[in-house]
XYZ file of N, CA, C and O in Angstrom:
824
model
N -10.577 35.642 -40.451
C -9.472 35.118 -41.215
C -8.194 35.033 -40.355
O -8.061 35.752 -39.344
N -7.278 34.237 -40.753
C -6.026 34.185 -39.977
C -5.209 35.372 -40.272
O -5.376 35.995 -41.385
N -4.302 35.671 -39.375
C -3.451 36.905 -39.517
C -2.851 36.847 -40.903
O -2.666 37.864 -41.541
N -2.445 35.667 -41.402
C -1.841 35.650 -42.696
C -2.820 35.088 -43.661
O -2.430 34.717 -44.838
N -4.092 35.014 -43.316
C -5.122 34.384 -44.214
C -5.800 35.422 -45.066
O -5.367 36.568 -45.172
N -6.959 35.052 -45.542
C -7.689 35.905 -46.477
C -8.080 37.175 -45.767
O -8.107 37.299 -44.565
N -8.486 38.202 -46.478
C -8.733 39.534 -46.066
C -10.030 39.636 -45.261
O -10.954 40.279 -45.682
N -10.085 39.033 -44.061
C -11.190 39.217 -43.095
C -12.552 39.375 -43.629
O -13.215 38.517 -44.003
N -12.927 40.666 -43.639
C -14.238 40.949 -44.015
C -14.561 40.550 -45.448
O -15.701 40.334 -45.823
N -13.409 40.449 -46.209
C -13.651 39.954 -47.538
C -14.352 38.617 -47.557
O -15.275 38.336 -48.227
N -13.841 37.790 -46.553
C -14.475 36.385 -46.463
C -15.847 36.504 -45.954
O -16.782 35.925 -46.426
N -16.073 37.440 -44.907
C -17.361 37.547 -44.305
C -18.348 38.121 -45.320
O -19.509 37.683 -45.421
N -17.929 39.084 -46.129
C -18.837 39.681 -47.076
C -19.232 38.609 -48.155
O -20.409 38.602 -48.502
N -18.248 37.781 -48.557
C -18.635 36.927 -49.615
C -19.469 35.740 -49.066
O -20.419 35.344 -49.561
N -19.141 35.387 -47.774
C -19.927 34.342 -47.164
C -21.371 34.854 -46.824
O -22.289 34.132 -46.875
N -21.427 36.176 -46.477
C -22.682 36.698 -46.180
C -23.581 36.868 -47.393
O -24.767 36.993 -47.211
N -22.994 36.828 -48.545
C -23.863 36.977 -49.737
C -24.361 35.561 -50.100
O -23.658 34.785 -50.626
N -25.517 35.275 -49.547
C -26.039 33.910 -49.691
C -26.129 33.470 -51.140
O -26.483 34.252 -51.963
N -25.822 32.194 -51.465
C -25.905 31.711 -52.746
C -27.272 31.954 -53.353
O -28.257 31.535 -52.797
N -27.251 32.787 -54.321
C -28.505 33.225 -54.832
C -28.911 32.467 -56.085
O -28.085 32.175 -56.861
N -30.234 32.347 -56.306
C -30.677 31.674 -57.486
C -30.784 32.759 -58.651
O -31.596 33.611 -58.510
N -29.923 32.663 -59.619
C -29.948 33.702 -60.625
C -31.105 33.452 -61.544
O -31.714 32.453 -61.559
N -31.536 34.537 -62.142
C -32.690 34.468 -63.029
C -32.515 35.424 -64.263
O -31.644 36.212 -64.187
N -33.317 35.097 -65.179
C -33.396 36.011 -66.339
C -34.740 36.653 -66.217
O -35.788 35.975 -66.167
N -34.851 37.972 -66.196
C -36.090 38.660 -65.944
C -36.926 38.633 -67.137
O -36.418 38.599 -68.319
N -38.198 38.597 -66.905
C -39.136 38.665 -67.990
C -39.011 39.965 -68.776
O -38.437 40.925 -68.370
N -39.586 40.008 -70.051
C -39.595 41.231 -70.811
C -40.128 42.442 -69.989
O -40.919 42.248 -69.111
N -39.755 43.636 -70.444
C -40.100 44.810 -69.607
C -41.602 45.024 -69.438
O -41.987 45.666 -68.484
N -42.518 44.484 -70.230
C -43.902 44.739 -70.077
C -44.603 43.711 -69.201
O -45.815 43.753 -68.982
N -43.784 42.801 -68.594
C -44.367 41.756 -67.782
C -44.659 42.348 -66.387
O -44.010 43.256 -65.939
N -45.768 41.861 -65.765
C -46.233 42.384 -64.515
C -45.312 41.914 -63.343
O -45.150 42.667 -62.412
N -44.805 40.672 -63.473
C -44.110 40.161 -62.312
C -42.602 40.132 -62.645
O -42.179 39.417 -63.563
N -41.771 40.858 -61.889
C -40.312 40.817 -62.138
C -39.624 40.247 -60.993
O -38.447 40.580 -60.769
N -40.239 39.443 -60.148
C -39.511 38.782 -59.081
C -38.500 37.800 -59.614
O -38.704 37.227 -60.664
N -37.499 37.522 -58.764
C -36.440 36.671 -59.177
C -36.985 35.230 -59.213
O -37.781 34.840 -58.392
N -36.544 34.530 -60.291
C -37.021 33.143 -60.455
C -35.956 32.403 -61.326
O -35.277 33.011 -62.073
N -35.944 31.110 -61.144
C -35.104 30.271 -61.992
C -35.688 30.165 -63.283
O -36.911 30.025 -63.526
N -34.867 30.352 -64.380
C -35.409 30.346 -65.761
C -34.434 29.748 -66.714
O -33.292 29.432 -66.345
N -34.939 29.532 -67.877
C -34.023 28.932 -68.919
C -32.875 29.844 -69.267
O -33.015 31.092 -69.248
N -31.654 29.265 -69.431
C -30.517 30.090 -69.695
C -30.544 30.761 -71.032
O -29.668 31.561 -71.351
N -31.559 30.508 -71.866
C -31.583 31.106 -73.167
C -32.635 32.292 -73.210
O -32.770 33.034 -74.215
N -33.403 32.525 -72.131
C -34.323 33.650 -72.167
C -33.622 34.946 -71.851
O -32.784 35.007 -70.988
N -33.878 35.989 -72.619
C -33.321 37.327 -72.342
C -33.817 37.888 -71.161
O -34.839 37.635 -70.593
N -33.018 38.865 -70.585
C -33.380 39.493 -69.364
C -34.334 40.649 -69.525
O -34.974 41.104 -68.546
N -34.397 41.236 -70.671
C -35.193 42.450 -70.855
C -34.248 43.697 -70.835
O -34.585 44.760 -71.340
N -33.064 43.577 -70.289
C -32.110 44.648 -70.288
C -30.807 44.310 -70.961
O -29.879 45.054 -71.097
N -30.622 43.090 -71.408
C -29.386 42.603 -71.998
C -29.460 41.077 -72.171
O -30.348 40.446 -71.579
N -28.495 40.537 -72.865
C -28.574 39.166 -73.156
C -27.954 38.352 -71.917
O -28.177 37.092 -71.832
N -27.345 38.994 -71.013
C -26.741 38.367 -69.826
C -27.385 38.926 -68.621
O -27.448 40.141 -68.420
N -27.856 38.015 -67.672
C -28.438 38.486 -66.442
C -27.344 39.261 -65.609
O -26.376 38.739 -65.348
N -27.720 40.483 -65.170
C -26.799 41.340 -64.439
C -25.472 41.401 -65.085
O -24.418 41.159 -64.474
N -25.425 41.924 -66.279
C -24.162 42.148 -66.987
C -23.593 43.429 -66.474
O -24.226 44.220 -65.702
N -22.327 43.683 -66.818
C -21.647 44.891 -66.372
C -22.409 46.185 -66.757
O -22.810 46.277 -67.868
N -22.588 47.023 -65.809
C -23.313 48.303 -66.001
C -24.841 48.155 -65.701
O -25.535 49.190 -65.701
N -25.361 46.990 -65.526
C -26.753 46.789 -65.163
C -26.992 46.850 -63.675
O -26.011 46.853 -62.929
N -28.202 46.946 -63.236
C -28.472 47.234 -61.843
C -29.384 46.131 -61.218
O -30.199 45.521 -61.957
N -29.393 46.010 -59.942
C -30.204 45.092 -59.181
C -31.118 45.866 -58.178
O -30.712 46.974 -57.874
N -32.093 45.122 -57.837
C -32.999 45.796 -56.826
C -32.390 45.490 -55.474
O -31.346 44.826 -55.297
N -32.995 46.018 -54.353
C -32.651 45.745 -53.028
C -32.747 44.281 -52.761
O -33.629 43.573 -53.246
N -31.893 43.736 -51.807
C -32.012 42.455 -51.400
C -30.783 41.630 -51.839
O -30.199 41.832 -52.818
N -30.489 40.636 -50.902
C -29.430 39.765 -51.211
C -29.972 38.299 -51.474
O -29.298 37.476 -52.149
N -31.080 37.987 -50.858
C -31.600 36.607 -51.003
C -32.786 36.570 -51.997
O -32.978 35.510 -52.640
N -33.372 37.683 -52.284
C -34.400 37.839 -53.307
C -34.116 39.122 -54.015
O -34.063 40.155 -53.397
N -33.846 38.995 -55.304
C -33.474 40.308 -56.006
C -33.847 40.130 -57.498
O -34.142 39.010 -57.920
N -33.832 41.119 -58.196
C -34.160 41.142 -59.652
C -33.432 42.121 -60.315
O -32.922 43.148 -59.729
N -33.139 41.980 -61.625
C -32.475 42.928 -62.414
C -33.499 44.035 -62.781
O -34.667 43.748 -63.204
N -33.129 45.349 -62.643
C -34.083 46.427 -62.877
C -33.338 47.409 -63.682
O -32.083 47.461 -63.759
N -33.973 48.350 -64.323
C -33.442 49.416 -65.018
C -32.695 50.340 -63.916
O -33.142 50.546 -62.830
N -31.483 50.784 -64.317
C -30.735 51.641 -63.376
C -31.446 52.961 -63.097
O -31.105 53.644 -62.106
N -32.407 53.301 -63.959
C -33.146 54.603 -63.768
C -34.373 54.336 -62.823
O -35.007 55.281 -62.421
N -34.591 53.104 -62.485
C -35.790 52.778 -61.638
C -35.555 53.151 -60.161
O -34.388 53.099 -59.650
N -36.634 53.548 -59.514
C -36.538 53.833 -58.038
C -36.224 52.556 -57.219
O -35.832 52.581 -56.090
N -36.304 51.413 -57.914
C -36.010 50.175 -57.215
C -34.602 49.780 -57.340
O -34.081 48.839 -56.682
N -33.790 50.509 -58.151
C -32.414 50.148 -58.444
C -31.607 50.455 -57.130
O -31.723 51.543 -56.479
N -30.772 49.493 -56.720
C -29.990 49.706 -55.401
C -28.511 49.622 -55.665
O -27.742 50.329 -55.017
N -28.044 48.806 -56.651
C -26.558 48.595 -56.878
C -26.345 48.272 -58.328
O -27.213 47.783 -59.089
N -25.193 48.684 -58.765
C -24.791 48.473 -60.148
C -23.652 47.452 -60.292
O -22.761 47.306 -59.342
N -23.686 46.587 -61.338
C -22.609 45.584 -61.555
C -21.371 46.296 -62.092
O -21.437 46.940 -63.151
N -20.252 46.189 -61.394
C -19.042 46.796 -61.802
C -18.085 45.802 -62.472
O -17.109 46.177 -63.131
N -18.374 44.491 -62.186
C -17.593 43.430 -62.943
C -18.436 42.119 -62.817
O -19.229 41.977 -61.898
N -18.351 41.299 -63.758
C -19.046 40.053 -63.870
C -18.147 38.940 -64.357
O -17.492 39.025 -65.337
N -18.065 37.892 -63.486
C -17.125 36.845 -63.814
C -17.794 35.403 -63.665
O -18.768 35.267 -62.896
N -17.333 34.485 -64.530
C -17.758 33.078 -64.428
C -17.070 32.449 -63.211
O -15.973 32.925 -62.737
N -17.710 31.392 -62.757
C -17.095 30.570 -61.720
C -17.326 31.202 -60.342
O -17.965 32.099 -60.101
N -16.542 30.632 -59.350
C -16.636 31.136 -57.950
C -15.744 32.270 -57.693
O -14.811 32.551 -58.475
N -16.006 32.979 -56.592
C -15.201 34.148 -56.244
C -13.696 33.633 -55.955
O -12.741 34.322 -56.447
N -13.595 32.570 -55.354
C -12.171 32.041 -55.043
C -11.484 31.662 -56.209
O -10.193 31.857 -56.377
N -12.161 31.159 -57.235
C -11.472 30.676 -58.480
C -11.327 31.668 -59.543
O -10.475 31.539 -60.444
N -12.226 32.628 -59.561
C -12.273 33.604 -60.635
C -11.430 34.826 -60.390
O -10.674 34.937 -59.370
N -11.415 35.765 -61.309
C -10.715 37.074 -61.189
C -11.214 37.866 -59.951
O -12.303 37.616 -59.536
N -10.366 38.754 -59.421
C -10.755 39.518 -58.289
C -11.779 40.630 -58.659
O -11.756 41.140 -59.804
N -12.716 40.865 -57.785
C -13.567 41.972 -57.998
C -12.777 43.288 -57.866
O -11.758 43.213 -57.125
N -13.230 44.337 -58.383
C -12.484 45.667 -58.213
C -12.476 45.966 -56.743
O -13.327 45.669 -55.956
N -11.412 46.769 -56.305
C -11.323 47.055 -54.893
C -12.473 47.805 -54.284
O -12.804 47.675 -53.154
N -13.243 48.543 -55.161
C -14.320 49.345 -54.559
C -15.640 48.636 -54.576
O -16.755 49.123 -54.314
N -15.674 47.299 -54.798
C -16.827 46.503 -54.747
C -17.414 46.434 -53.323
O -16.737 46.254 -52.343
N -18.715 46.714 -53.171
C -19.451 46.727 -51.913
C -19.847 45.315 -51.434
O -19.860 45.035 -50.288
N -20.258 44.520 -52.423
C -20.717 43.167 -52.081
C -20.763 42.357 -53.339
O -20.650 42.857 -54.479
N -20.924 41.022 -53.218
C -20.943 40.104 -54.307
C -22.217 39.360 -54.343
O -22.695 38.880 -53.332
N -22.843 39.263 -55.514
C -23.997 38.348 -55.735
C -23.511 37.142 -56.472
O -22.872 37.184 -57.526
N -23.853 35.979 -55.914
C -23.518 34.645 -56.567
C -24.670 34.292 -57.361
O -25.881 34.210 -56.851
N -24.505 34.100 -58.657
C -25.569 33.809 -59.558
C -25.607 32.398 -60.100
O -24.594 31.945 -60.565
N -26.720 31.690 -59.976
C -26.932 30.425 -60.488
C -28.126 30.361 -61.345
O -28.938 31.261 -61.292
N -28.141 29.310 -62.099
C -29.324 29.240 -63.122
C -29.678 27.790 -63.366
O -28.867 26.915 -63.288
N -31.004 27.535 -63.496
C -31.410 26.163 -63.687
C -31.002 25.659 -65.138
O -31.196 26.346 -66.156
N -30.383 24.550 -65.183
C -29.832 24.051 -66.380
C -29.717 22.518 -66.285
O -28.673 21.928 -66.147
N -30.767 21.789 -66.128
C -30.759 20.320 -65.733
C -29.876 19.508 -66.656
O -29.288 18.609 -66.194
N -29.753 19.849 -68.007
C -28.955 19.039 -68.846
C -27.490 19.076 -68.453
O -26.795 18.148 -68.776
N -27.029 20.080 -67.740
C -25.741 20.155 -67.296
C -25.455 19.918 -65.843
O -24.401 20.084 -65.334
N -26.514 19.634 -65.186
C -26.503 19.381 -63.707
C -25.646 18.186 -63.447
O -25.829 17.053 -63.889
N -24.692 18.249 -62.450
C -23.774 17.164 -62.102
C -24.111 16.607 -60.720
O -23.760 15.434 -60.530
N -24.622 17.456 -59.817
C -24.817 16.956 -58.486
C -26.242 16.690 -58.170
O -26.573 16.374 -56.994
N -27.178 16.903 -59.148
C -28.520 16.521 -58.936
C -29.441 17.569 -58.181
O -30.564 17.273 -57.935
N -28.848 18.763 -57.930
C -29.587 19.715 -57.178
C -30.409 20.660 -58.139
O -31.065 21.579 -57.714
N -30.205 20.512 -59.452
C -31.055 21.269 -60.365
C -30.470 22.645 -60.661
O -31.032 23.445 -61.384
N -29.255 22.876 -60.049
C -28.723 24.241 -60.224
C -27.232 24.110 -60.782
O -26.539 23.207 -60.446
N -26.922 24.996 -61.631
C -25.566 25.077 -62.106
C -25.082 26.537 -61.957
O -25.667 27.455 -62.435
N -23.953 26.711 -61.159
C -23.454 28.048 -60.908
C -23.007 28.665 -62.188
O -22.209 28.111 -62.990
N -23.441 29.908 -62.447
C -22.980 30.682 -63.662
C -21.802 31.558 -63.356
O -20.977 31.878 -64.191
N -21.805 32.092 -62.073
C -20.711 33.021 -61.821
C -21.105 34.026 -60.694
O -21.974 33.677 -59.833
N -20.483 35.184 -60.731
C -20.809 36.091 -59.649
C -20.661 37.581 -60.221
O -19.925 37.829 -61.190
N -21.416 38.441 -59.589
C -21.424 39.813 -59.997
C -20.868 40.682 -58.853
O -21.250 40.554 -57.767
N -19.915 41.502 -59.172
C -19.321 42.403 -58.193
C -20.160 43.718 -58.195
O -20.326 44.345 -59.250
N -20.738 44.049 -57.102
C -21.805 45.082 -57.017
C -21.291 46.313 -56.215
O -20.537 46.208 -55.171
N -21.707 47.476 -56.633
C -21.439 48.777 -55.855
C -22.749 49.473 -55.655
O -23.513 49.604 -56.679
N -23.034 49.890 -54.438
C -24.260 50.580 -54.156
C -24.332 51.868 -54.996
O -23.327 52.540 -55.226
N -25.549 52.180 -55.410
C -25.737 53.465 -56.136
C -25.573 54.673 -55.262
O -25.309 55.786 -55.711
N -25.919 54.494 -53.944
C -25.840 55.563 -53.002
C -24.914 55.166 -51.823
O -24.809 54.000 -51.518
N -24.278 56.167 -51.188
C -23.487 55.795 -49.952
C -24.370 55.271 -48.907
O -25.580 55.514 -48.955
N -23.812 54.469 -47.922
C -22.426 54.306 -47.716
C -21.820 53.203 -48.648
O -22.635 52.342 -49.096
N -20.524 53.176 -48.819
C -19.877 52.169 -49.617
C -18.889 51.440 -48.775
O -17.767 51.873 -48.562
N -19.266 50.265 -48.232
C -18.447 49.514 -47.351
C -17.212 49.007 -48.015
O -16.171 48.643 -47.376
N -17.165 48.887 -49.400
C -15.992 48.484 -50.102
C -14.922 49.495 -50.244
O -13.754 49.190 -50.531
N -15.157 50.769 -49.983
C -14.206 51.801 -50.015
C -13.158 51.642 -48.870
O -13.473 51.060 -47.804
N -11.909 52.116 -48.967
C -10.958 51.943 -48.014
C -11.482 52.519 -46.617
O -11.953 53.668 -46.654
N -11.380 51.725 -45.637
C -11.846 52.135 -44.308
C -13.321 52.032 -44.015
O -13.813 52.303 -43.002
N -14.038 51.564 -45.087
C -15.523 51.422 -45.044
C -16.030 50.306 -44.203
O -17.174 50.293 -43.804
N -15.204 49.306 -43.826
C -15.602 48.239 -42.920
C -16.192 47.081 -43.637
O -16.742 46.191 -42.916
N -16.153 46.983 -44.908
C -16.790 45.814 -45.528
C -16.230 45.570 -46.982
O -15.120 46.010 -47.242
N -17.021 44.997 -47.862
C -16.574 44.649 -49.132
C -15.881 43.311 -49.148
O -15.523 42.771 -48.160
N -15.859 42.649 -50.350
C -15.210 41.328 -50.479
C -13.653 41.393 -50.437
O -13.155 40.207 -50.490
N -13.022 42.520 -50.390
C -11.627 42.508 -50.329
C -11.138 43.467 -49.235
O -11.755 44.471 -48.962
N -10.016 43.029 -48.647
C -9.334 43.959 -47.742
C -8.235 44.715 -48.438
O -7.494 44.030 -49.216
N -8.242 45.995 -48.435
C -7.347 46.775 -49.186
C -6.597 47.781 -48.299
O -6.920 47.949 -47.125
N -5.545 48.450 -48.816
C -4.915 49.485 -48.143
C -5.883 50.520 -47.691
O -6.669 51.037 -48.450
N -5.800 50.911 -46.419
C -6.732 51.910 -45.856
C -7.768 51.244 -45.067
O -8.522 51.965 -44.281
N -7.987 49.966 -45.106
C -8.929 49.263 -44.224
C -8.478 49.042 -42.903
O -7.243 48.933 -42.620
N -9.477 48.874 -41.902
C -9.098 48.651 -40.599
C -9.660 47.274 -40.165
O -10.594 46.817 -40.657
N -8.895 46.619 -39.138
C -9.334 45.317 -38.680
C -9.205 45.265 -37.191
O -8.631 46.164 -36.548
N -9.890 44.232 -36.568
C -9.631 43.872 -35.166
C -9.380 42.444 -35.096
O -9.767 41.602 -35.971
N -8.628 42.066 -34.036
C -8.186 40.639 -33.791
C -9.240 39.862 -33.083
O -9.880 40.301 -32.215
N -9.389 38.574 -33.551
C -10.249 37.584 -32.887
C -9.413 36.669 -32.095
O -8.184 36.628 -32.188
N -10.034 36.018 -31.103
C -9.295 35.152 -30.163
C -8.570 34.005 -30.800
O -7.641 33.498 -30.240
N -9.046 33.522 -32.015
C -8.431 32.361 -32.572
C -7.315 32.750 -33.603
O -6.928 31.893 -34.379
N -6.863 33.911 -33.565
C -5.751 34.347 -34.416
C -6.237 34.988 -35.747
O -5.406 35.397 -36.480
N -7.495 34.988 -35.978
C -8.027 35.690 -37.175
C -8.247 37.235 -36.930
O -8.184 37.604 -35.864
N -8.539 37.896 -37.952
C -8.863 39.295 -37.855
C -10.041 39.519 -38.710
O -10.408 38.703 -39.566
N -10.805 40.608 -38.404
C -12.037 40.845 -39.083
C -12.044 42.417 -39.417
O -11.612 43.243 -38.607
N -12.557 42.751 -40.534
C -12.579 44.137 -40.945
C -13.719 44.918 -40.218
O -14.732 44.313 -39.930
N -13.468 46.186 -39.922
C -14.404 47.025 -39.307
C -14.141 48.472 -39.820
O -13.103 48.733 -40.287
N -15.135 49.295 -39.643
C -15.047 50.689 -40.134
C -13.910 51.421 -39.384
O -13.828 51.361 -38.191
N -13.028 52.154 -40.050
C -12.045 52.905 -39.456
C -12.510 54.038 -38.576
O -11.856 54.501 -37.645
N -13.673 54.560 -38.867
C -14.256 55.700 -38.137
C -14.952 55.266 -36.803
O -15.489 56.073 -36.088
N -14.938 53.975 -36.547
C -15.501 53.511 -35.249
C -17.009 53.287 -35.308
O -17.647 52.939 -34.297
N -17.640 53.434 -36.454
C -19.055 53.284 -36.647
C -19.517 51.853 -36.672
O -20.689 51.592 -36.646
N -18.641 50.900 -36.783
C -18.928 49.489 -36.878
C -19.197 48.861 -35.534
O -19.105 49.541 -34.452
N -19.514 47.541 -35.537
C -19.805 46.910 -34.199
C -18.649 46.748 -33.309
O -18.823 46.607 -32.139
N -17.419 46.868 -33.867
C -16.158 46.754 -33.058
C -15.269 47.988 -33.501
O -15.192 48.373 -34.572
N -14.492 48.436 -32.440
C -13.543 49.429 -32.716
C -12.365 48.924 -33.530
O -11.945 47.775 -33.311
N -11.770 49.712 -34.351
C -10.645 49.239 -35.135
C -9.383 49.172 -34.243
O -9.172 49.972 -33.335
N -8.586 48.155 -34.397
C -7.314 47.970 -33.709
C -6.103 48.159 -34.545
O -5.058 48.618 -34.062
N -6.231 47.787 -35.885
C -5.067 47.968 -36.787
C -5.576 48.545 -38.066
O -6.708 48.323 -38.487
N -4.668 49.140 -38.849
C -4.983 49.699 -40.115
C -3.991 49.260 -41.088
O -2.775 49.330 -40.843
N -4.361 48.767 -42.296
C -3.519 48.278 -43.282
C -3.006 49.555 -43.994
O -3.787 50.313 -44.666
N -1.684 49.769 -43.934
C -1.082 51.033 -44.481
C -0.349 50.788 -45.844
O 0.047 51.724 -46.479
N 0.035 49.507 -46.106
C 0.832 49.232 -47.281
C 0.608 47.872 -47.678
O 0.334 46.934 -46.903
N 0.696 47.642 -49.033
C 0.552 46.339 -49.644
C 1.866 46.042 -50.293
O 2.354 46.815 -51.149
N 2.472 44.878 -49.984
C 3.880 44.590 -50.530
C 3.808 43.064 -50.935
O 2.891 42.290 -50.711
N 4.976 42.693 -51.527
C 5.151 41.352 -52.059
C 5.493 40.334 -50.955
O 5.187 39.165 -51.033
N 6.220 40.857 -49.927
C 6.738 39.935 -48.882
C 6.768 40.711 -47.523
O 6.868 41.888 -47.494
N 6.679 39.915 -46.455
C 6.703 40.538 -45.125
C 7.969 41.387 -44.913
O 7.875 42.414 -44.196
N 8.979 40.942 -45.402
C 10.304 41.685 -45.164
C 10.273 43.127 -45.802
O 11.064 43.912 -45.408
N 9.328 43.403 -46.719
C 9.191 44.759 -47.237
C 8.293 45.669 -46.499
O 8.183 46.820 -46.777
N 7.719 45.203 -45.430
C 6.807 46.005 -44.538
C 7.761 46.887 -43.682
O 8.873 46.515 -43.327
N 7.291 48.068 -43.355
C 7.981 48.970 -42.490
C 8.158 48.401 -41.012
O 7.416 47.553 -40.640
N 9.136 49.028 -40.339
C 9.365 48.516 -38.952
C 8.196 48.684 -38.017
O 8.083 47.934 -37.024
N 7.329 49.605 -38.304
C 6.181 49.860 -37.448
C 5.123 48.833 -37.543
O 4.098 48.826 -36.806
N 5.216 47.884 -38.495
C 4.143 46.916 -38.731
C 3.972 46.027 -37.513
O 4.938 45.519 -36.999
N 2.701 45.864 -37.079
C 2.418 45.082 -35.997
C 1.637 43.820 -36.350
O 1.460 42.875 -35.562
N 1.074 43.870 -37.573
C 0.229 42.763 -38.010
C 0.407 42.565 -39.515
O 0.436 43.592 -40.277
N 0.407 41.301 -39.985
C 0.453 41.048 -41.401
C -0.815 40.428 -41.784
O -1.450 39.492 -41.177
N -1.481 40.951 -42.841
C -2.786 40.548 -43.389
C -2.539 40.079 -44.812
O -2.002 40.819 -45.646
N -2.977 38.869 -45.077
C -2.850 38.382 -46.495
C -3.940 38.992 -47.399
O -5.116 38.898 -47.086
N -3.493 39.609 -48.390
C -4.407 40.298 -49.373
C -4.420 39.530 -50.658
O -3.431 38.864 -51.046
N -5.506 39.608 -51.359
C -5.489 39.032 -52.712
C -5.133 40.067 -53.735
O -5.668 41.228 -53.636
N -4.298 39.730 -54.605
C -3.846 40.730 -55.621
C -2.365 40.633 -55.910
O -1.638 39.699 -55.488
N -1.855 41.603 -56.694
C -0.425 41.489 -57.051
C 0.496 41.659 -55.889
O 1.581 41.230 -55.907
N 0.104 42.478 -54.889
C 0.854 42.589 -53.651
C 0.094 41.930 -52.566
O -0.881 42.538 -51.955
N 0.399 40.683 -52.178
C -0.445 39.871 -51.306
C -0.309 40.023 -49.782
O -1.046 39.484 -49.049
N 0.659 40.906 -49.372
C 0.877 41.009 -47.972
C 0.477 42.439 -47.563
O 0.957 43.446 -48.118
N -0.428 42.540 -46.559
C -0.844 43.850 -46.008
C -0.044 44.175 -44.783
O -0.043 43.295 -43.819
N 0.595 45.294 -44.631
C 1.318 45.712 -43.434
C 0.350 46.574 -42.653
O -0.117 47.679 -43.068
N 0.072 46.140 -41.371
C -0.997 46.904 -40.604
C -0.283 47.449 -39.290
O 0.637 46.730 -38.743
N -0.677 48.575 -38.915
C -0.166 49.239 -37.760
C -1.232 49.506 -36.694
O -2.434 49.578 -37.127
N -0.983 49.575 -35.384
C -2.061 49.886 -34.447
C -2.676 51.262 -34.654
O -1.979 52.181 -35.230
N -3.893 51.388 -34.320
C -4.621 52.667 -34.484
C -5.086 53.110 -33.062
O -5.150 52.265 -32.124
């Protein structure tokens, strides 16, 4: 992202979450629970909405299924569920680890002929650590206060773990979120655009 652009890793995390084909899972007694395109009126077996808030998904980003949160296959829980795209919809909670983009087959409403209509996205948090969406964790769809970044050659920055466990060492840390650059402290060496009520991140060298 550009120094004043989106929150680095936020973009990478969202871009890294490949557009997934959403599904409604078969009833609990069915043998096959693999993800598949299905009618938008079929129930999931765990609720009327596929991956509703509080429900869990199995492991995987390109192939996944909704499972009981008590299942040993459960990997992440939905902390928020929104219609539309990530860019157009409400923000995911700051502690979101990754985003699943959910689509569903609905030919009657298809406008571009690809047989798919996007339903929305689910903001997910791992059931077990590590949590890349936590401040300093090095990932997640949002850059927040406490996150660290490093600069790219083209003027963008990218998020990385503050403890140095990521692929790149941290160079700057976002210490404050404000409304305008003029409100950043004098020690600020980098401005990072954040999404939220305070859109400017003040970052200092680490």
